[in-house]
Amino acid sequence: MLTLTSPVETPLHRLPAGAKLAGLCLATVVLFRLDSPVPLGACLAMLAVLHLALGLRFASTALRLLVPLWPFVLVIAFWHLWLGEPAAGATILLRLVTAVAAANLVTMTTRLSDMVTVIEKIAAPLRRIGLSPRSLALAIALAIRFLPVLSQRMGQISEALRARSPRRAGYRVLIPACLAALDDAEHVAEALRARGGAG
Amino acid sequence: MAGTGTITEQGITLSGASYAVAGRPILSGLTLSLTEARIGIVGRNGSGKTTLLRLMAGLVAPTEGAVRIEGADPADRKAMLRHLGILFQNPDHMILFPTVGEELAFGLRQMGESAERAAAAVDALLAAEGRAHWAKAATATLSQGQRHYLCLLSVLLMRPRTILLDEPFAGLDLPTQARLARRFATLPQRLVTISHDPAAVATADRVIWLDAGRVRADGPPADVLPAFTAEMARIGEADADADLAG
Amino acid sequence: MERTLSHVALFAALIAVLGFVPAVTLPFGVPITAQSLGIMLCGTVLGAKRGALAVLLFLLLVAVGLPLLSGGRGGLGVFAGPSVGFLIGFPVAAFVAGLVVERWTAPVALAALSGSVLGGIVVLYAFGIPGMALVLGKSIPEATGLALVYLPGDLIKCALAALVTRGIAQMRPGALLSRS
Ligand SMILES: Nc1ncnc2c1ncn2[C@@H]1O[C@H](COP(=O)(O)OP(=O)(O)OP(=O)(O)O)[C@@H](O)[C@H]1O
Ligand SMILES: [Mg+2]
């Protein structure tokens, strides 16, 4: 499965995932407290230096993860330039980009299995309302297993529709796709029971 | 790998077991006592073979009558894990995990093994099979035959005393079928093999011919299979699909 | 138990897969993706509780670093971005949509349409707009203006959710857990 964890091994990969998450929470709180462009700009600059220290390839991947923010950056930039308050606009944008980049950094340097372990730990108290960490881990594994299966099924369905109709499959894939997911769910439930259930 | 199972006298018993969906009977009044080491179940598509397997496996409860595995109710799957393993007709309905290693380890974890011991057993099994490189492989990238094989390994790893095999050779190429058949022959467990293909059960101790949810014939393969083959040929000559709804 | 788990997992995967479907661009340039349709369907098909759990599981997969949000986004970063309110609102939206279909005995298409509008638009925007306002430093009315560009697309998705839910009810009545 393709994850956002960076294949470029960095020293940050070796830090415990829990510590990185706690650090991220703290950093995000601080970022939302800072209210002017200069300290925020300093934070972003530090983060950028950290990325560069981890390698050029790593930094450019991180930069690419920020690309989806561009429509918001555009809207905010025009909005505040038009109102004549560039400092306020810069504050918002610097905070947004820094917070997102910091969170992405944790994602990029933490393996999926380590994340799942942390989640199991965080979810342990939920045992009292009947949600065992084991079934949570099982649900995560099942969903990951069926991502490629459903995706393939969706492709087959739209091919089957196109084979019998000149139009693009479009929304007509939705009902068979849902039915496929429902059928698979029944099979999975049975396969789980066959191997002793999810209890 | 050696199974721990000894073939017991009690085996699988069905007493007057029927199964119906929405009032439509799929299996009717089956009374069987299966104690042989190699049992074959044959029948046409839709004759109820898979349903019989699900009934024996405790995945569905009989609407009438009773099913017992070595004296116990198979509905408690957790308790049954040591008694009964199931190889599904479709491996895609059986594989639950993204990687081969996780898939294999799951059954052992279900039987109460620690994560470390399960992982060690999985590594040992894959090494013994000459497929150590499979551990981290994504299950979705295996071929149909490889997935089938993975499912079989995950059943064998749990060492159940009886294994139910639903069309174990379907979709496999000839060398793989031959290899699998040799593998089955060496297993110490009781095997119940379901197939529409008489050749797949020709070496069984006992063959049961299922027709429209009832036992049509029951006995050694030399008695049952010729009649079955002749009947299938006769139906094939006629308009085979006329009674598809059956 | 097994059935709840498997339905939750499969529909979490379905939401993700719907996000891979290429976006359709509305005439005025706003992309609409099938992903939030997946959120609505979780509610209208699985019902309130299972639907909300499926969406939570999906968000968990995104948070642990799988790029499953439409456009291949994922990781913790998306929870610091302008869409955070929408993400938090997703499970609530599915819950509300499911609740309407479960409790209101109207014909299933009507119940699913109303549920999707109430959950997937009213409730979802009630979470999404304040989140956007907070992250982008805007007032609520300003953020509402920004969010409204998505409204036509979301209305189309509500109609699709209703059609799909009705289709499942007709073809496989037993499978519609929200009504069984
Ligand atoms: N859940 C179900 N609901 C309704 N009908 C069912 C269900 N399961 C099985 N059937 C019906 O029961 C009959 C027997 O099905 P079953 O799967 O046991 O056949 P089979 O002998 O395994 O066939 P095949 O050789 O094709 O695998 C079929 O007519 C099928 O349509
Ligand atoms: Mg069958």
Tab-separated table of C-alpha atoms in Angstrom, chain A residues 1 134 137-138 140-142 144-146 148-149 152-153 184 187-199, chain B residues 54 58-60 75 77-78 81 86 88 91-98 102-103 106-107 109-110 139-140 154 158:
chain	number	residue	atom	x	y	z
A	1	MET	CA	0.000	0.000	0.000
A	134	ARG	CA	-7.683	-5.489	18.623
A	137	ALA	CA	-6.415	-2.853	14.335
A	138	LEU	CA	-8.376	-5.561	12.526
A	140	ILE	CA	-7.734	-0.933	9.761
A	141	ALA	CA	-6.126	-4.021	8.199
A	142	LEU	CA	-9.394	-5.065	6.546
A	144	ILE	CA	-6.421	-1.547	3.660
A	145	ARG	CA	-6.825	-5.063	2.250
A	146	PHE	CA	-10.033	-4.132	0.441
A	148	PRO	CA	-7.225	-2.380	-4.054
A	149	VAL	CA	-9.978	-5.001	-4.295
A	152	GLN	CA	-10.277	-3.025	-9.149
A	153	ARG	CA	-13.923	-4.050	-8.885
A	184	ASP	CA	-17.672	-8.416	0.274
A	187	HIS	CA	-18.022	-12.673	2.871
A	188	VAL	CA	-15.522	-11.055	5.196
A	189	ALA	CA	-17.859	-11.525	8.144
A	190	GLU	CA	-18.136	-15.203	7.267
A	191	ALA	CA	-14.372	-15.588	6.761
A	192	LEU	CA	-13.815	-13.948	10.150
A	193	ARG	CA	-16.233	-16.319	11.793
A	194	ALA	CA	-14.570	-19.233	10.046
A	195	ARG	CA	-11.375	-18.307	11.818
A	196	GLY	CA	-12.813	-17.765	15.245
A	197	GLY	CA	-14.565	-14.415	14.986
A	198	ALA	CA	-13.622	-10.858	15.835
A	199	GLY	CA	-14.247	-10.988	19.572
B	54	ARG	CA	-21.208	-23.979	5.550
B	58	GLY	CA	-21.122	-23.950	11.713
B	59	LEU	CA	-21.245	-20.808	9.556
B	60	VAL	CA	-25.001	-21.264	9.162
B	75	ALA	CA	-21.595	-22.844	15.820
B	77	ARG	CA	-16.292	-21.240	15.911
B	78	LYS	CA	-13.687	-20.190	18.442
B	81	LEU	CA	-10.745	-23.890	15.485
B	86	ILE	CA	-12.295	-24.423	6.085
B	88	PHE	CA	-13.435	-21.480	0.890
B	91	PRO	CA	-9.908	-17.277	-1.952
B	92	ASP	CA	-10.966	-13.664	-2.326
B	93	HIS	CA	-13.731	-14.344	0.156
B	94	MET	CA	-11.238	-15.697	2.618
B	95	ILE	CA	-8.194	-13.414	2.645
B	96	LEU	CA	-8.594	-10.725	5.282
B	97	PHE	CA	-5.227	-9.020	5.467
B	98	PRO	CA	-3.104	-6.780	3.261
B	102	GLU	CA	-0.500	-10.928	8.602
B	103	GLU	CA	-2.937	-13.279	6.891
B	106	PHE	CA	-4.153	-14.160	12.188
B	107	GLY	CA	-5.355	-17.738	12.645
B	109	ARG	CA	-3.434	-15.268	17.101
B	110	GLN	CA	-7.082	-16.339	17.123
B	139	THR	CA	-2.061	-10.407	-0.877
B	140	ALA	CA	-3.722	-8.366	-3.625
B	154	SER	CA	-3.365	-20.470	6.547
B	158	MET	CA	-3.879	-23.906	12.443
